[in-house]
Coordinates of N, CA and C and ligand atoms in Angstrom, one line a residue:
X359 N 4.4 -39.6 48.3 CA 4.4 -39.0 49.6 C 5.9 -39.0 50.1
X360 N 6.3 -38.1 50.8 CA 7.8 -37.9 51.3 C 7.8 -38.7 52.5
X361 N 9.1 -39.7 52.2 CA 9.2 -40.7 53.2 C 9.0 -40.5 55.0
X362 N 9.7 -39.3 55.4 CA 9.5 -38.8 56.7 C 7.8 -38.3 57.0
X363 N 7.2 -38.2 55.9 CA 5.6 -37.5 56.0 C 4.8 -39.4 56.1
X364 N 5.2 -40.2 55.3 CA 4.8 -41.5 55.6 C 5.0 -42.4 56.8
X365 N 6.3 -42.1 57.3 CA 6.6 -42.7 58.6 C 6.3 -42.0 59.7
X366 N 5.7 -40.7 60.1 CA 4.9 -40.0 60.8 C 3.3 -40.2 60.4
X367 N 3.2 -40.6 59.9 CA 1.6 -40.9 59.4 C 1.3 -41.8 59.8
X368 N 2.2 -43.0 59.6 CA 1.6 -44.2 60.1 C 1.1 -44.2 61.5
X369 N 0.3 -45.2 61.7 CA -0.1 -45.5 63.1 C -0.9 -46.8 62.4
X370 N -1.3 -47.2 64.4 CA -2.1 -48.9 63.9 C -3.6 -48.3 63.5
X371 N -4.5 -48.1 62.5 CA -5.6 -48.2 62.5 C -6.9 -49.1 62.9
X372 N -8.1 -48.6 64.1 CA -8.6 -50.1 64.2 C -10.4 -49.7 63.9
X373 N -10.1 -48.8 62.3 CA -11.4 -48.4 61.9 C -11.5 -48.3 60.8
X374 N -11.8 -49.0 59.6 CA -12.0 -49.0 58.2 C -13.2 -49.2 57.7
X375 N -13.4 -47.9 56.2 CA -14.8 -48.3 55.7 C -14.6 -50.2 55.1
X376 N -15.8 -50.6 54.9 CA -16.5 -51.9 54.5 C -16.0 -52.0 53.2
X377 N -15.3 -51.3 52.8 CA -14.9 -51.0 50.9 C -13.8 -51.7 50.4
X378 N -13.6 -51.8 49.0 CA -12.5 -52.4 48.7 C -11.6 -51.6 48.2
X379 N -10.3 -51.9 48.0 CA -9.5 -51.2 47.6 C -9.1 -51.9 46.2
X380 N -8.5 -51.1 45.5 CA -8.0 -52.0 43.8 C -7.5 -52.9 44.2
X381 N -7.1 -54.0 43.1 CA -6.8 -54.7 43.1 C -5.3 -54.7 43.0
X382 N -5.1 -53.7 42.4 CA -3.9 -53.2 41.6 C -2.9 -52.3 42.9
X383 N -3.7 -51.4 43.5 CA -2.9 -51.1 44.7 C -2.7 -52.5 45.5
X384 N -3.4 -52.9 46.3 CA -3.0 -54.2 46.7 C -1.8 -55.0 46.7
X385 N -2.0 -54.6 45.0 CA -0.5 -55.8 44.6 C 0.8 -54.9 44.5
X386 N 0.5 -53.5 44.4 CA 1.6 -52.7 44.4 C 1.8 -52.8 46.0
X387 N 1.8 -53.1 47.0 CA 2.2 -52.9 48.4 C 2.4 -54.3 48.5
X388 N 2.1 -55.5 47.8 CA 2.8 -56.3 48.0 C 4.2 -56.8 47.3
X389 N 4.1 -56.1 46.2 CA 5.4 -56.0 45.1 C 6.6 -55.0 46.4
X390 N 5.9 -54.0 47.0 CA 6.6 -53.1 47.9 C 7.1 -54.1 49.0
X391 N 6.2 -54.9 49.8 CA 6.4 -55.8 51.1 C 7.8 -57.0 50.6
X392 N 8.0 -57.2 49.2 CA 8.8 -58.7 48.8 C 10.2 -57.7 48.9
X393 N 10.3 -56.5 48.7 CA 11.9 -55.7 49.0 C 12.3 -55.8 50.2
X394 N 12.2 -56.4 51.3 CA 12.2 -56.3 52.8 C 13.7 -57.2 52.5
X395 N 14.6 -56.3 53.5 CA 16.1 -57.7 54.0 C 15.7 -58.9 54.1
X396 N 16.2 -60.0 53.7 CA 16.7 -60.8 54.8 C 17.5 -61.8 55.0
X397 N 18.0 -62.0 55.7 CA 19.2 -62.7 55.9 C 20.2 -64.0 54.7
X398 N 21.3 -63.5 54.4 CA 21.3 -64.2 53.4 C 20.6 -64.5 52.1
X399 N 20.0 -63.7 52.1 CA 18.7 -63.5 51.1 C 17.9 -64.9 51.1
X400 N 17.9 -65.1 51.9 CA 16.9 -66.9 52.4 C 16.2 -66.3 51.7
X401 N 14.8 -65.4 52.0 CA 13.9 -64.7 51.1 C 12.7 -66.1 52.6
X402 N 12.6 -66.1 53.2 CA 11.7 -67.0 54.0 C 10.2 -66.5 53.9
X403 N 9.9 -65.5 53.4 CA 8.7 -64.6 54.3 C 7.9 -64.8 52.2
X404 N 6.6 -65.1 52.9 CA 5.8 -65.1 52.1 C 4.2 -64.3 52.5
X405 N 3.3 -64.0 51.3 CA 2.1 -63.1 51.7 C 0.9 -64.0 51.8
X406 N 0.0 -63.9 52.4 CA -1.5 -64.2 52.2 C -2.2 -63.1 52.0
X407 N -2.9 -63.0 50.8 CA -3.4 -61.7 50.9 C -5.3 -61.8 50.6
X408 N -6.1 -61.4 51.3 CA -7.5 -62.3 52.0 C -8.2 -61.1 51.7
X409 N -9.3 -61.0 50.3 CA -10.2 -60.3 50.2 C -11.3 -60.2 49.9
X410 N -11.6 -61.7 50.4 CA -13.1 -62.4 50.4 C -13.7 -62.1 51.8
X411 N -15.3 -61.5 51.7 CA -15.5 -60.9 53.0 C -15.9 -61.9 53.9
X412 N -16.5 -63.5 53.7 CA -16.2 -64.3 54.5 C -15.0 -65.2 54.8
X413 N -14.5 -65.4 54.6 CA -12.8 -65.4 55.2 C -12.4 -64.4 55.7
X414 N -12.6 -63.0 55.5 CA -12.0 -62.1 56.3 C -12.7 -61.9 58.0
X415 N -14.2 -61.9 57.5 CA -15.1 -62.8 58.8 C -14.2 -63.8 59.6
X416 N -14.1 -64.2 59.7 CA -13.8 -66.0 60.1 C -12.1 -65.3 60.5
X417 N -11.5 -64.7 59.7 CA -9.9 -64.2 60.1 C -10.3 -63.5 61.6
X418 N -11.1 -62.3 61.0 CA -11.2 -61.9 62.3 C -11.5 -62.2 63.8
X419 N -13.2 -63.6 63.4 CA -13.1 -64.0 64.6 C -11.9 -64.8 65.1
X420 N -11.2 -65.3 64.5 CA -9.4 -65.7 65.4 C -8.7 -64.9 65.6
X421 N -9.1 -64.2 64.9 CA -8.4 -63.0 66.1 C -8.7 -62.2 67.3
X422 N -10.2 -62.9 67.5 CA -10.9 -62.2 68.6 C -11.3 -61.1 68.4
X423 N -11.8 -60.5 67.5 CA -12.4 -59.1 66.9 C -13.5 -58.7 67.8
X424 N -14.5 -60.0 68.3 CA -16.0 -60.0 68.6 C -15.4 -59.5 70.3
X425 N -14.3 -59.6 70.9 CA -13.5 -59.2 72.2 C -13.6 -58.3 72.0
X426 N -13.0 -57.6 71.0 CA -12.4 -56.1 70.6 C -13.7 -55.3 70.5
X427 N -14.7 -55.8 69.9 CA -16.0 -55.1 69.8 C -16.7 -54.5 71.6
X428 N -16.4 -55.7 71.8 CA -17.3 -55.7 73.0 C -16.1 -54.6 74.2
X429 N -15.1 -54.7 74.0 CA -14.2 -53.2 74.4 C -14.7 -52.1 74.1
X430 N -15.3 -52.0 72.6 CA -15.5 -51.0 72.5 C -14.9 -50.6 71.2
X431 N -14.3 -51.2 70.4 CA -13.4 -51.2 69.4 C -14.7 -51.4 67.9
X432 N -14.8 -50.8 67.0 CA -15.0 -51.0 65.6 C -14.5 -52.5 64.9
X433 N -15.6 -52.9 64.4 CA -14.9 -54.5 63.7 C -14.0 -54.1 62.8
X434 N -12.7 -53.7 63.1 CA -11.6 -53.3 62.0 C -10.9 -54.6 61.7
X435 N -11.1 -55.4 61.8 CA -10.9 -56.8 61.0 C -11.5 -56.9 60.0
X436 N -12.6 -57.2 60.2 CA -13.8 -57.8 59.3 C -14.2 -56.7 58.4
X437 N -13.9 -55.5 58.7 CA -15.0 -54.1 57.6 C -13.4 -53.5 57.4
X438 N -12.7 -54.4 56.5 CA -11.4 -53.6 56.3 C -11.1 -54.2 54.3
X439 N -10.4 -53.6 53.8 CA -10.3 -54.0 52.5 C -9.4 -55.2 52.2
X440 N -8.4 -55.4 52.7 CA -8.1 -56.6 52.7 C -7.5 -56.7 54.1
X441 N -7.1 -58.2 53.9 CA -5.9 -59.0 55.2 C -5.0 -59.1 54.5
X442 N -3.6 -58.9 54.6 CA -2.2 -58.9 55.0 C -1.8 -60.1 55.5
X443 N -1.5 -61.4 55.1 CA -0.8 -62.1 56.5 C 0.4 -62.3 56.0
X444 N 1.2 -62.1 56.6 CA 2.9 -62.4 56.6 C 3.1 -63.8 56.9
X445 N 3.9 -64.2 56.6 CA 4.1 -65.5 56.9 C 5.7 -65.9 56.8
X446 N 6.5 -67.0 57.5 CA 7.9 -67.1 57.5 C 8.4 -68.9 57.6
X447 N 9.0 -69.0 57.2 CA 9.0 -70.5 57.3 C 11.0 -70.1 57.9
X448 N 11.0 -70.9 58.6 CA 12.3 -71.0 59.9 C 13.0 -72.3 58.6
X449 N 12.1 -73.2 58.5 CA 13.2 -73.8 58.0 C 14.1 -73.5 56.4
X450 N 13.9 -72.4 56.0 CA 14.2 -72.3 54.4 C 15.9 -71.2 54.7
X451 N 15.7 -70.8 56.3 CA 16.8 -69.9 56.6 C 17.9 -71.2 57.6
X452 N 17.1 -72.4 57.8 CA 18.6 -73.3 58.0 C 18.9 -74.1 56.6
X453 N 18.1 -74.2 55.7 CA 18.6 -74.7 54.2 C 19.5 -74.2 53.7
X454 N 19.0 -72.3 53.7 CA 20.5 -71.4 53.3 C 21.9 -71.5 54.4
X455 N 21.3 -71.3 55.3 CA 22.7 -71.3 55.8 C 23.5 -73.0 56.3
X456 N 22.5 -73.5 55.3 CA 23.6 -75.3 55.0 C 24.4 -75.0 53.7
X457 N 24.1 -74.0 53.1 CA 24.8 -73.8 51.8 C 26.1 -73.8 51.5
X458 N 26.7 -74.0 50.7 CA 27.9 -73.5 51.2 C 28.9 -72.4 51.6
X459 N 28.2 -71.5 50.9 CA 29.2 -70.0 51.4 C 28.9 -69.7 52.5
X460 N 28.2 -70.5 53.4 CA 27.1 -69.8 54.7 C 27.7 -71.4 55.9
X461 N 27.8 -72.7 55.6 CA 27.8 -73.3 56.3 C 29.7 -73.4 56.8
X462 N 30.1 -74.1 58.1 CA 31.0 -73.7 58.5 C 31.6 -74.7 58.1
X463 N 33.1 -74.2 58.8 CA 34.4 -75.3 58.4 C 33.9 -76.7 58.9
X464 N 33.3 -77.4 59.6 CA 33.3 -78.4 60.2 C 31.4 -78.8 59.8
X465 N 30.9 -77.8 58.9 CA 30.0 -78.8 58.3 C 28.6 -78.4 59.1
X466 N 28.8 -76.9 60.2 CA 28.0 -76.8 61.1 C 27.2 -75.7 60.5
X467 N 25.9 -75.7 60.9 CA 25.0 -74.1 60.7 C 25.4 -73.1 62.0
X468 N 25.2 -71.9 61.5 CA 25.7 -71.1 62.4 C 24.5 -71.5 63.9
X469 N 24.8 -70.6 65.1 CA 24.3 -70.8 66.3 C 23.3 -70.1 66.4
X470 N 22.9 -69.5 65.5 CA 21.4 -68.3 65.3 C 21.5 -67.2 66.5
X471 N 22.3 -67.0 67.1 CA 22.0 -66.4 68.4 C 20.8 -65.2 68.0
X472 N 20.4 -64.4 67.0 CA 19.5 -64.3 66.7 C 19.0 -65.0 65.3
X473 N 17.1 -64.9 65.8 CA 16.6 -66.0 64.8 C 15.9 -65.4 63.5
X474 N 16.9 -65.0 62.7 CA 16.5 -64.2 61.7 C 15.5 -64.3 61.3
X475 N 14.7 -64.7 60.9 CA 13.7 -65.3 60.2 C 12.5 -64.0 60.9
X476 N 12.7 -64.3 62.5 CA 11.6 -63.4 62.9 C 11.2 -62.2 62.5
X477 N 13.3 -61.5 62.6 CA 13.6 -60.1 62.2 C 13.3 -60.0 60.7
X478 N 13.6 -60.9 60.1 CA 13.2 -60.2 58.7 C 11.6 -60.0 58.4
X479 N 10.9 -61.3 59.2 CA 9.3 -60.9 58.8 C 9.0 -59.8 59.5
X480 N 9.6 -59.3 60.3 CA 9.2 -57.9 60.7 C 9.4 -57.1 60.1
X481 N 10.4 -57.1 58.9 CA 10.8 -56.4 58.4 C 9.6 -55.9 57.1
X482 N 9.0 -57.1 56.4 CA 8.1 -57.1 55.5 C 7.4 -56.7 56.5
X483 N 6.7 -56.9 57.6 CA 5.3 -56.1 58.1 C 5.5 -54.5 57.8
X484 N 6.8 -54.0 58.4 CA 7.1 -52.9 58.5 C 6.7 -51.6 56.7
X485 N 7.2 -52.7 56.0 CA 6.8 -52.1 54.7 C 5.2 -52.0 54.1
X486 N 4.8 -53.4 54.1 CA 3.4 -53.5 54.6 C 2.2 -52.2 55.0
X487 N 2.9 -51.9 56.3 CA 2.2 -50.8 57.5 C 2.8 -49.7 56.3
X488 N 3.7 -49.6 55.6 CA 4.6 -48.2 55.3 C 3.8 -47.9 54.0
X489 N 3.8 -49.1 53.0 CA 3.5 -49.0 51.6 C 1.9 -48.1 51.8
X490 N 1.2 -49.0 52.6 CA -0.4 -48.5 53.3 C -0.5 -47.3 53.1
X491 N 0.3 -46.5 54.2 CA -0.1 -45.4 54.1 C 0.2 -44.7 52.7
X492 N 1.4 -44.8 52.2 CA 2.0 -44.4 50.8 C 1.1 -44.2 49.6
X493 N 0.5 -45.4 50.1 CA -1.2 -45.3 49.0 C -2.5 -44.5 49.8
X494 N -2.0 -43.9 50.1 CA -3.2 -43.4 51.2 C -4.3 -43.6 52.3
X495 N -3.7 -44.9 52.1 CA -4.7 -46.0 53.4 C -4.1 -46.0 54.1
X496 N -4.5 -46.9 55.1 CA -3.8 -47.2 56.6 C -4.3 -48.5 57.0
X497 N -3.1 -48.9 58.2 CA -3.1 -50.5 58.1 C -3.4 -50.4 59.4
X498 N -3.2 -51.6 59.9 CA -3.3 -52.5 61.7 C -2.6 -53.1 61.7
X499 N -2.5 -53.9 62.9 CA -2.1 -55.3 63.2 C -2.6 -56.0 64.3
X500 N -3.0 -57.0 64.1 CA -3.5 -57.9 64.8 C -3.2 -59.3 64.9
X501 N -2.7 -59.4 66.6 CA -2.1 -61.0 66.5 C -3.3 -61.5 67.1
X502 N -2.6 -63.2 67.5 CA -3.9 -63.8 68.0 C -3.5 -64.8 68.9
X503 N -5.0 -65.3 70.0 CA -3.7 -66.7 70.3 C -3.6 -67.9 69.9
X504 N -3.0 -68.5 70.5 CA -2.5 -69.9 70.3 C -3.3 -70.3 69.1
X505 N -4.7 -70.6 69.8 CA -5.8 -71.5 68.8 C -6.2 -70.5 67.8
X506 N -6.2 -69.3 67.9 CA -6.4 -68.3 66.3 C -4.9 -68.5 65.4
X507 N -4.0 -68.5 66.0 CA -3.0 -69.1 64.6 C -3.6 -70.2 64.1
X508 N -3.6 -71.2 64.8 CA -4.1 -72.3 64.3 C -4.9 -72.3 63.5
X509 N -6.0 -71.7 63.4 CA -7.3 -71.3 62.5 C -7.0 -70.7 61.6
X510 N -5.9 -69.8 61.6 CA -6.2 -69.0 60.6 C -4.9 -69.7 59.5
X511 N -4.4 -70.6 59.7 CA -3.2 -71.9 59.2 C -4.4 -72.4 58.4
X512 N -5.4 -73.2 59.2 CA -6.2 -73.6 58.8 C -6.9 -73.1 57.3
X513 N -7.5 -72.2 58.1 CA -8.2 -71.3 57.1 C -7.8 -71.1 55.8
X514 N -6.6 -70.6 55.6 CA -5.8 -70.5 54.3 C -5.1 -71.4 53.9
X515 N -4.8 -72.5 54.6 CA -4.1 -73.5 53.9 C -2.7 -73.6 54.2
X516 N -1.8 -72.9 55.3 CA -0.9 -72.4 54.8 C -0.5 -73.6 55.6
X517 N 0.8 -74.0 54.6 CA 1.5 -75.2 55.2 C 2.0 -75.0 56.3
X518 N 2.7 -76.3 56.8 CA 3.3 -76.9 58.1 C 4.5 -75.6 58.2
X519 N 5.4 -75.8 57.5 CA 6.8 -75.1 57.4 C 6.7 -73.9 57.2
X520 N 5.8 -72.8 57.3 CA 5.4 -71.4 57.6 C 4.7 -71.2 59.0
X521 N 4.9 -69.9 59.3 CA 4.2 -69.7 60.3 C 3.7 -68.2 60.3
X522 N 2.5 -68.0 60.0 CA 2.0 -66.7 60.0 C 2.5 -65.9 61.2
X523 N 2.3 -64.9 61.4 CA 3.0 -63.5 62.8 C 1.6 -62.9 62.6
X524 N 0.7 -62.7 62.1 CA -0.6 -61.5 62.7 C -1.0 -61.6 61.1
X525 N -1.9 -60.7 61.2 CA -3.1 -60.1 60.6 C -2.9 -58.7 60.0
X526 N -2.5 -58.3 58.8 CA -2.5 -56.4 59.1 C -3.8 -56.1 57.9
X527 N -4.6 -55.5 58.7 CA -6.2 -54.9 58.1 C -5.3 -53.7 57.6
X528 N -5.8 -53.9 56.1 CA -5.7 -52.7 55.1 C -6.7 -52.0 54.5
X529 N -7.1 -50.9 54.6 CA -8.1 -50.2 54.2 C -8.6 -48.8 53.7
X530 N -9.2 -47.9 53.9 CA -9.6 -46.7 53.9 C -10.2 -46.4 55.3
X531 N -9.1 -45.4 55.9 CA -9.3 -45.0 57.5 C -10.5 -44.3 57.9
X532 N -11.2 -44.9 59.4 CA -12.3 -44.2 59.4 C -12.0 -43.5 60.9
X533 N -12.5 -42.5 61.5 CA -12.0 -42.1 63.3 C -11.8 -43.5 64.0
X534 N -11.3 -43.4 64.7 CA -11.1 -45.0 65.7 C -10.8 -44.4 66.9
X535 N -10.9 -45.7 67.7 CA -10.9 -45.4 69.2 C -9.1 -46.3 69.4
X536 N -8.7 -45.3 69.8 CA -6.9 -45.4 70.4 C -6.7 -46.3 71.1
X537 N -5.4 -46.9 70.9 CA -5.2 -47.9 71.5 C -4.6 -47.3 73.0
X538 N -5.2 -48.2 74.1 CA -4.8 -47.6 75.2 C -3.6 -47.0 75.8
X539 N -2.6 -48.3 74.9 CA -1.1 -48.3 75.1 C -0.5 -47.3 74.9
X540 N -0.9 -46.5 74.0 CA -0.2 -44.9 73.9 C -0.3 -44.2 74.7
X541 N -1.1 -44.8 75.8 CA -1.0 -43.7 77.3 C 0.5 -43.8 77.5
X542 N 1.3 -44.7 77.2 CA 2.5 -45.4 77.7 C 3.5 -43.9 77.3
X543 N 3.5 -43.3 76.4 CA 4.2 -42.1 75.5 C 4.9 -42.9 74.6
X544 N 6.4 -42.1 73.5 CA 7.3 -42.5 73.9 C 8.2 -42.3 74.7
X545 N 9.6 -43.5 74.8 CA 10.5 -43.7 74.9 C 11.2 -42.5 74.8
X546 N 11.7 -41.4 75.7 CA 12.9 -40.4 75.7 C 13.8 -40.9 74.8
X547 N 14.0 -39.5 73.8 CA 15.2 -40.4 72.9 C 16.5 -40.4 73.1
X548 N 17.2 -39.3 74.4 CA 18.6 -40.4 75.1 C 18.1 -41.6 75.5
X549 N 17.1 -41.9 75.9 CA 17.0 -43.3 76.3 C 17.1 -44.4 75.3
X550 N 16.2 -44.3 74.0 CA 16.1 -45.2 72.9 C 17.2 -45.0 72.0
X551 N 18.2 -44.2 71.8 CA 19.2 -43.9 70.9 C 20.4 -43.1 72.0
X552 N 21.3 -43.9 71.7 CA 22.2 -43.8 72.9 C 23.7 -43.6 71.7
X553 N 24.8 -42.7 72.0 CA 25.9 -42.7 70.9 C 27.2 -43.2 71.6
X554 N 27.6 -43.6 71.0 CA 29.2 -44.2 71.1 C 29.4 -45.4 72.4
X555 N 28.4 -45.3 73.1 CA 28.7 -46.6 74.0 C 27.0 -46.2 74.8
X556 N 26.8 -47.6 75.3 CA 25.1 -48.2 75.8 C 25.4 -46.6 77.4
Ligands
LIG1618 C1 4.1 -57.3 67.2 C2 2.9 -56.4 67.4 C3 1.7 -56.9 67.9 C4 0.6 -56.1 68.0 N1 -0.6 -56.7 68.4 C5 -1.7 -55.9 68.4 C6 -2.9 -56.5 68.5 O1 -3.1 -57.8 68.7 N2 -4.0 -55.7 68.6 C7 -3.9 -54.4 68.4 O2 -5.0 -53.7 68.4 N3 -2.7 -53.8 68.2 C8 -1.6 -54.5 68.2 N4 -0.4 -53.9 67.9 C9 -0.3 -52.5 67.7 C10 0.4 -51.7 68.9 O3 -0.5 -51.7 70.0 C11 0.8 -50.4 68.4 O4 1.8 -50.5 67.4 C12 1.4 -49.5 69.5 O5 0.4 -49.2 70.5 C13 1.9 -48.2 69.0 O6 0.9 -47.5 68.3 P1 1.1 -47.1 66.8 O7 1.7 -48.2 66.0 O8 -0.3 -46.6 66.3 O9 2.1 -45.9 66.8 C14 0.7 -54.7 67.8 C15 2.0 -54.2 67.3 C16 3.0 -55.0 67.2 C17 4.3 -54.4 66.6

């Protein structure tokens, strides 16, 4: 598919058949998700990828799905072909930049003023959501709070020194009910893209 036809296609989906998707696509949108920047090439960002339908159960209830239902929302958690979880570990981006071509004259890590780690796992979501549609599916995302990270750490095992960001349901799209926030529009694009000075 032509890259501008994929990045117009996308959107969050919160409706998938009960089905599975290959196995093989799967791993091709995760072979796609490991090309993402990131800083110094730390490489921090790792996959969980969840295609057992009770764990995907159990994912979704930490993410509050059984809320989402009761909105009015499709269990697009739980009736989706797989889970997505991205994951980042903060500390493997201050190991690299203790390195030496990275650490400073006086032996210091840089000041982070931004915390890379975040921006690059966004970056792997971003391809994630992109590869999806590219295969002809469509994705979500779904964060959670406090005590559903915790659970869903739990759940998969994922060590201390990572920290999952969300959930993205990958599947085969079914009609869904819109998320309300698009009432919001967008962003005017002199407003969001501004040239030669803010
Ligand atoms: C960081 C982040 C967190 C989000 N969390 C949720 C969420 O918990 N539940 C949900 O239904 N959508 C979530 N969304 C989806 C947004 O609502 C959606 O991207 C936005 O409304 C724009 O719609 P679109 O992506 O379909 O264009 C999240 C998106 C991002 C980027």
């Amino acid at each position: 598919m032509d890259f501008g036809e994929v990045v117009r296609r996308r959107r969050m989906v919160r409706h998938f058949a009960d089905e599975p998707v290959d196995r093989a696509v799967l791993e091709r949108i995760a072979t796609t998700a490991q090309r993402a920047p990131s800083a110094g090439f730390s490489q921090g960002q790792r996959l969980v990828i969840v295609t057992d339908a009770e764990l995907r159960r159990r994912i979704a209830v930490a993410c509050g799905e059984l809320e989402d239902t009761e909105d009015g929302f499709d269990p697009w958690i739980s009736h989706s072909a797989a889970l997505f979880i991205p994951c980042v570990s903060e500390a493997i981006y201050h190991a690299r930049y203790r390195e030496a071509d990275k650490v400073g004259e006086d032996g210091s890590e840089i000041e982070w003023p931004v915390p890379y780690w975040w921006m690059d796992v966004g970056c792997t979501v971003m391809l994630i959501l992109l590869a999806s549609v590219d295969e002809g599916l469509a994705a979500g995302f779904a964060g959670a709070e406090t005590d559903g990270y915790l659970e869903i750490r739990t759940l998969l095992g994922i060590p201390n020194d990572f920290s999952p960001v969300g959930v993205i349901p990958v599947g085969w799209p079914l009609p869904d009910k819109r998320s309300p926030s698009l009432k919001r529009g967008w962003v005017p694009k002199p407003e969001f893209a501004r040239w030669d000075r803010w």
